[in-house]
Coordinates of C-alpha atoms and ligand atoms in Angstrom, one line a residue:
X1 CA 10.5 -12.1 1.2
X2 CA 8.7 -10.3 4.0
X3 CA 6.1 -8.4 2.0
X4 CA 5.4 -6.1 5.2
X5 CA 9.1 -4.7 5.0
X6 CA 10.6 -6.0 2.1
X7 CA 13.7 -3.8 2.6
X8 CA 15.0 -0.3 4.4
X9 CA 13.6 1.6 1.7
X10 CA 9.8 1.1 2.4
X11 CA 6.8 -1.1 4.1
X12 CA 3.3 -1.7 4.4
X13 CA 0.9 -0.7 7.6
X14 CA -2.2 -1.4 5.3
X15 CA -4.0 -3.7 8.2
X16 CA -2.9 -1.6 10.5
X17 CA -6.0 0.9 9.2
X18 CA -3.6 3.7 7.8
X19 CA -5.5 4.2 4.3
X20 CA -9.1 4.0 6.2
X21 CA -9.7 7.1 6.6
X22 CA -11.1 10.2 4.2
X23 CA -7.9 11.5 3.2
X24 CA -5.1 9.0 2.7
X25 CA -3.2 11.0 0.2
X26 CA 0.4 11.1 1.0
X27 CA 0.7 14.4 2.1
X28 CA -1.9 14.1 4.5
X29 CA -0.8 10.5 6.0
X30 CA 2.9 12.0 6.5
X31 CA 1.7 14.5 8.7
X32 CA 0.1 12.5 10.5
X33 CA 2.2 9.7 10.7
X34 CA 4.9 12.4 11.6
X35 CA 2.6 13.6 14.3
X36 CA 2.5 10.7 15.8
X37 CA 5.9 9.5 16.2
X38 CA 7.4 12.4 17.2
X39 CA 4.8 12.3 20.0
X40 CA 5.4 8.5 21.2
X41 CA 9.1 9.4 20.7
X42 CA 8.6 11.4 23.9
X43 CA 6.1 8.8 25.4
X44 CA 7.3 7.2 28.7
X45 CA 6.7 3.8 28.6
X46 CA 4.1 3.5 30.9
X47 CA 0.3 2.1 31.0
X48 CA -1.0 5.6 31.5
X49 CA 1.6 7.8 29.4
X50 CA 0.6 5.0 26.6
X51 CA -3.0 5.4 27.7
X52 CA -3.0 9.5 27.0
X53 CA -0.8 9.3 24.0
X54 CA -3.4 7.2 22.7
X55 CA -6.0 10.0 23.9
X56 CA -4.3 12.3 22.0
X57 CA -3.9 10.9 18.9
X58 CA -7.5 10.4 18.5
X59 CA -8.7 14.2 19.4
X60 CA -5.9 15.1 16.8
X61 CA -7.8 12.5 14.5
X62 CA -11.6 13.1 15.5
X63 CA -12.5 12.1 11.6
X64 CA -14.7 8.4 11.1
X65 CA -12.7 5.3 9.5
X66 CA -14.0 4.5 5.9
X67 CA -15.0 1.3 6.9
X68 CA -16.1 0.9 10.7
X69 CA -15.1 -2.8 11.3
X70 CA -11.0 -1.9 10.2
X71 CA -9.4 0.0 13.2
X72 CA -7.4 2.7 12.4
X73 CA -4.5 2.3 15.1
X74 CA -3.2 5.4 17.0
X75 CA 0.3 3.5 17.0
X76 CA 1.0 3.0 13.5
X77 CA 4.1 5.5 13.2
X78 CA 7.4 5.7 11.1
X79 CA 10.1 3.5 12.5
X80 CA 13.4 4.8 11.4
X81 CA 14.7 8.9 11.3
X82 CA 14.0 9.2 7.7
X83 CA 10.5 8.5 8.0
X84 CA 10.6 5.8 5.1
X85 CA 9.2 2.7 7.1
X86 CA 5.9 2.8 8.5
X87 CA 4.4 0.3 10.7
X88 CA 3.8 -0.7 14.7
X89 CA 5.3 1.8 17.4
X90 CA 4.5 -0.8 19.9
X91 CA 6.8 -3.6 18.3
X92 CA 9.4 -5.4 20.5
X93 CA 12.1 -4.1 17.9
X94 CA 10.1 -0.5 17.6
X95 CA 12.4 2.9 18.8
X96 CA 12.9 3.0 22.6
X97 CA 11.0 -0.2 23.5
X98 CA 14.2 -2.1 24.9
X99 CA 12.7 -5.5 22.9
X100 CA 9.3 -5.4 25.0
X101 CA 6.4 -6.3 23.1
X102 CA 3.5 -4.0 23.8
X103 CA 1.1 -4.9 21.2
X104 CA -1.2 -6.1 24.0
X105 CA -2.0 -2.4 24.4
X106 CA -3.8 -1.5 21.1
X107 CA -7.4 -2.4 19.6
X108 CA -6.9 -6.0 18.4
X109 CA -4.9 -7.4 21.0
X110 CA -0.9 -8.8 20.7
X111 CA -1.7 -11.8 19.0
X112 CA -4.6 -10.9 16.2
X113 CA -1.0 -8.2 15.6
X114 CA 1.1 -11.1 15.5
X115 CA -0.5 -13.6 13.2
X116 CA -2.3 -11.8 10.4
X117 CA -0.9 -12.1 7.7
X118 CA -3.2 -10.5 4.7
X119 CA -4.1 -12.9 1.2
X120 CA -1.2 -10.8 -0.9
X121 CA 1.3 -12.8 1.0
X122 CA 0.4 -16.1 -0.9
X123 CA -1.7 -15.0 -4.0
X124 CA 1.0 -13.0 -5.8
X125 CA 3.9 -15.0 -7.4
X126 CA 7.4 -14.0 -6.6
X127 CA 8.2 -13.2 -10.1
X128 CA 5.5 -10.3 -9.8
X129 CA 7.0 -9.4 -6.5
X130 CA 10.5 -9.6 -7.5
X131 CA 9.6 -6.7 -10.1
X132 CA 7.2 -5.0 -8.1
X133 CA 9.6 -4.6 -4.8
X134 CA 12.0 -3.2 -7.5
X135 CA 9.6 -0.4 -9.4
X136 CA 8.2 0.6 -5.5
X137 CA 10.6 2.7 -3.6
X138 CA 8.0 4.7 -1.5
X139 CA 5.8 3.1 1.7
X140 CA 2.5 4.9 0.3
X141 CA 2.3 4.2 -2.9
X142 CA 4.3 0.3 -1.7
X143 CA 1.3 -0.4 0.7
X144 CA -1.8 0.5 -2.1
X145 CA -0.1 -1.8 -5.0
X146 CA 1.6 -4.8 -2.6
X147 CA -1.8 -5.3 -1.4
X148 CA -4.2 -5.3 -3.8
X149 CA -4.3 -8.7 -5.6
X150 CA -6.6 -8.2 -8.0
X151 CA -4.6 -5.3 -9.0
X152 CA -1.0 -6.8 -9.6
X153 CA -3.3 -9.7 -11.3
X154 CA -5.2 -8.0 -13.3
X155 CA -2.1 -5.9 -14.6
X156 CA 0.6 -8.4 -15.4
X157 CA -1.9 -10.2 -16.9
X158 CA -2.4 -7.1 -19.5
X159 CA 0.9 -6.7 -19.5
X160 CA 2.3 -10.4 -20.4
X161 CA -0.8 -10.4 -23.2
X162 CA 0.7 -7.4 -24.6
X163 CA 4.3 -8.6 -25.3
X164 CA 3.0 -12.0 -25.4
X165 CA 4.8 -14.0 -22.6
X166 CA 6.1 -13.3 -19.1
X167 CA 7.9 -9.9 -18.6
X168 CA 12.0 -10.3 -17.9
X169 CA 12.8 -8.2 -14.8
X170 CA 16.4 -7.8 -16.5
X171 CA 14.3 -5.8 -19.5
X172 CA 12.8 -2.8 -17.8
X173 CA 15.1 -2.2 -14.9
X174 CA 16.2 1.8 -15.4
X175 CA 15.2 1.6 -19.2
X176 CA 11.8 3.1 -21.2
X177 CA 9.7 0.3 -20.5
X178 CA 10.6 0.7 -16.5
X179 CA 9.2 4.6 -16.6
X180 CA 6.1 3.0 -18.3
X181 CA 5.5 -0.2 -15.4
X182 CA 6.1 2.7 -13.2
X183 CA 3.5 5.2 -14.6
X184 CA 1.3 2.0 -14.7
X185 CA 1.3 0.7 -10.7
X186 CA 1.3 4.7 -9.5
X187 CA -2.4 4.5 -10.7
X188 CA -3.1 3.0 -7.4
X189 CA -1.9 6.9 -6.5
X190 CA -2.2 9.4 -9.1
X191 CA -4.7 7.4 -11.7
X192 CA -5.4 10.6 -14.0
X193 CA -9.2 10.1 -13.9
X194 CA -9.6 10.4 -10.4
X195 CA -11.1 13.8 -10.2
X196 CA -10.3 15.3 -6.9
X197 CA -11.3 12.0 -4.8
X198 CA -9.0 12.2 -1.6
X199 CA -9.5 8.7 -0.6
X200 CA -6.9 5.7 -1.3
X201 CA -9.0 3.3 0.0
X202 CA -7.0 0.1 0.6
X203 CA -8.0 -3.5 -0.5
X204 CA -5.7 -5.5 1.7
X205 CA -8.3 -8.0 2.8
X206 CA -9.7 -9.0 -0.6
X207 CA -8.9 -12.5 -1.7
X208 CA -8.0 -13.0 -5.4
X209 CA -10.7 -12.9 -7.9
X210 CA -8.8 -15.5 -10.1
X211 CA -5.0 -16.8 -9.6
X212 CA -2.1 -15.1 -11.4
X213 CA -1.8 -16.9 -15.2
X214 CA -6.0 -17.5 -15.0
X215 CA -7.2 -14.4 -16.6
X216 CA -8.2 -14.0 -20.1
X217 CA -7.4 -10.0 -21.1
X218 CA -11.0 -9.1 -21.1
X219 CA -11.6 -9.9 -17.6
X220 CA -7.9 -8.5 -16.6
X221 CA -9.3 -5.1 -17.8
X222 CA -12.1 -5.3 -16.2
X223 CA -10.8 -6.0 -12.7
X224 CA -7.9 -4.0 -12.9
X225 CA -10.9 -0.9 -13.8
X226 CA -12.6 -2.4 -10.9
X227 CA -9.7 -1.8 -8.5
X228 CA -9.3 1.8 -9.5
X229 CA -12.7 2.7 -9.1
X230 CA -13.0 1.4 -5.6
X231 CA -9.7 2.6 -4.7
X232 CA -10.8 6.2 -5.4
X233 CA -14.4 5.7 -5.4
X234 CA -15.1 7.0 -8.8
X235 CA -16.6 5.9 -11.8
X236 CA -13.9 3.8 -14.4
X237 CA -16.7 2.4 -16.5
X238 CA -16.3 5.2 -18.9
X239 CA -14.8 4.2 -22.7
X240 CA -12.3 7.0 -21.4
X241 CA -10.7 4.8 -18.6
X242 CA -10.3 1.9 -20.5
X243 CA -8.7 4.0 -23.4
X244 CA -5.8 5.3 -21.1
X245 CA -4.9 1.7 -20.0
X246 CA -5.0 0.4 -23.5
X247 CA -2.7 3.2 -24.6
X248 CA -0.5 3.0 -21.9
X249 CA -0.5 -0.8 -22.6
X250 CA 0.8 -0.3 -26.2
X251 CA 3.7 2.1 -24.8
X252 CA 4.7 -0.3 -22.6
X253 CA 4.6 -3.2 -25.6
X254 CA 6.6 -0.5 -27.4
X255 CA 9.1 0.1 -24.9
X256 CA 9.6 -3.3 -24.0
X257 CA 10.4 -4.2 -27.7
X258 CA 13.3 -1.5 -27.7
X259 CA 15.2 -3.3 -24.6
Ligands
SF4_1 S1 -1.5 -5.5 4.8 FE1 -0.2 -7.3 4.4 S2 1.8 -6.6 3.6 FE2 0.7 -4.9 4.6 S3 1.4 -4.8 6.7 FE3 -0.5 -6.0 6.7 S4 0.2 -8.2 6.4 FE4 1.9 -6.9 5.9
SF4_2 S1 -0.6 -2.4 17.5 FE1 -1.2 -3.8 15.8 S2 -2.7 -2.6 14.6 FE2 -1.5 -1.1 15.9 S3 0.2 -0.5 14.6 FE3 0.9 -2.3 15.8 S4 0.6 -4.1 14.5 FE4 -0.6 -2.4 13.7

């Protein structure tokens, strides 16, 4: 599976910088995703039209990147009229580039473009991608879950203590116990104690703490609390955080039972 655009429905642009930045909510990265290719749309593909789109995109976007060493790249755009796939504008197979690669012209060079690809890739089994591929059907919420390790981890783990194996995809596709696995990864979104925190910062270059199937449940909660609070920057240490994952949990169990 190609876990940077799994299907037509949705992809990742994680490494690419796109949560880095003070306000990665959705609303606010559509805009200026949309901003940005409707602008290189236009671009002629030249060294200096390239050269001032990139100029412009960054006085559009004067604010600092979260974390100084991740570039946030002016050509991360959407690929395809709907605006459901994110990722690189200067791609051979990117709108109006006639198969020319042009990755050469941004921050980290053609090949650093080419070759990464980020620990998620090989840390998460295809079982848990296989399910997770399903439940995701939206690039921002797709590029905060698919890369955060410790997350899916942490969470299956919880979830295959609470039924007491591993979870059958067949079981919760369209039923009760989907709309609960769904509830459950759009934390990495909408987790209910996150106060009015605008950031979504993104942990796409974190290894795995422990491999999938190595976690007791006490250590699952714990990183899975973990996650949220960096994701968000706030606080999940509080009896109430762990008391809506335990109840949420126990839905789930519930719902599951039902199928
Ligand atoms: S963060 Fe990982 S999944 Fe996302 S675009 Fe980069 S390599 Fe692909
Ligand atoms: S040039 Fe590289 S960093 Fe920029 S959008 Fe393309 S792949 Fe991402």
């Amino acid at each position: 599976m190609n876990l940077c655009r799994p299907d037509e429905l949705k992809s990742c642009a994680a490494c690419c910088g796109l949560y880095n930045v003070p306000d990665a909510t959705r609303p606010t990265l559509w805009k200026k995703l949309h901003r940005r290719t409707t602008l290189f749309r236009t671009t002629p593909r030249s060294l200096e039209e390239i050269d001032a789109y990139q100029r412009t995109v960054r006085s559009a976007e004067p604010e600092a990147p979260l974390e100084e060493i991740i570039h946030v790249c002016e050509f991360t755009g959407f690929l395809d009229p709907r605006r459901l796939i994110v990722g690189c504008q200067l791609h051979p197979s990117a709108p109006s580039n006639s198969e020319v690669d042009l990755r050469g012209l941004c921050h980290y060079g053609s090949m650093a473009c080419k070759a990464f690809f980020c620990p998620a890739w090989a840390a998460i089994p295809g079982s848990y991608l296989g399910i997770l591929v399903h439940a995701l059907q939206d690039w921002h919420l797709y590029g905060l879950v698919i890369t955060d390790v410790d997350f899916v981890i942490s969470l299956f783990s919880l979830l295959e203590a609470q039924i007491g194996g591993t979870i059958d995809a067949t079981r919760i596709e369209g039923r009760e116990a989907s709309a609960v696995f769904r509830e459950m990864i759009s934390w990495k979104d909408t987790w209910p104690l996150r106060g009015a925190s605008t950031l979504r910062r993104n942990r796409y270059y974190f290894k795995p703490s422990a491999p999938a199937g190595e976690l007791g449940s006490e250590d699952a909660m714990d990183r899975l609390l973990d996650c949220l609070a960096f994701t968000f920057d706030a606080p999940t240490n509080s009896g109430a955080a762990k008391a809506v994952v335990e109840e949420t949990l126990k839905r789930f169990g519930r719902a599951y039972g039902r199928e």
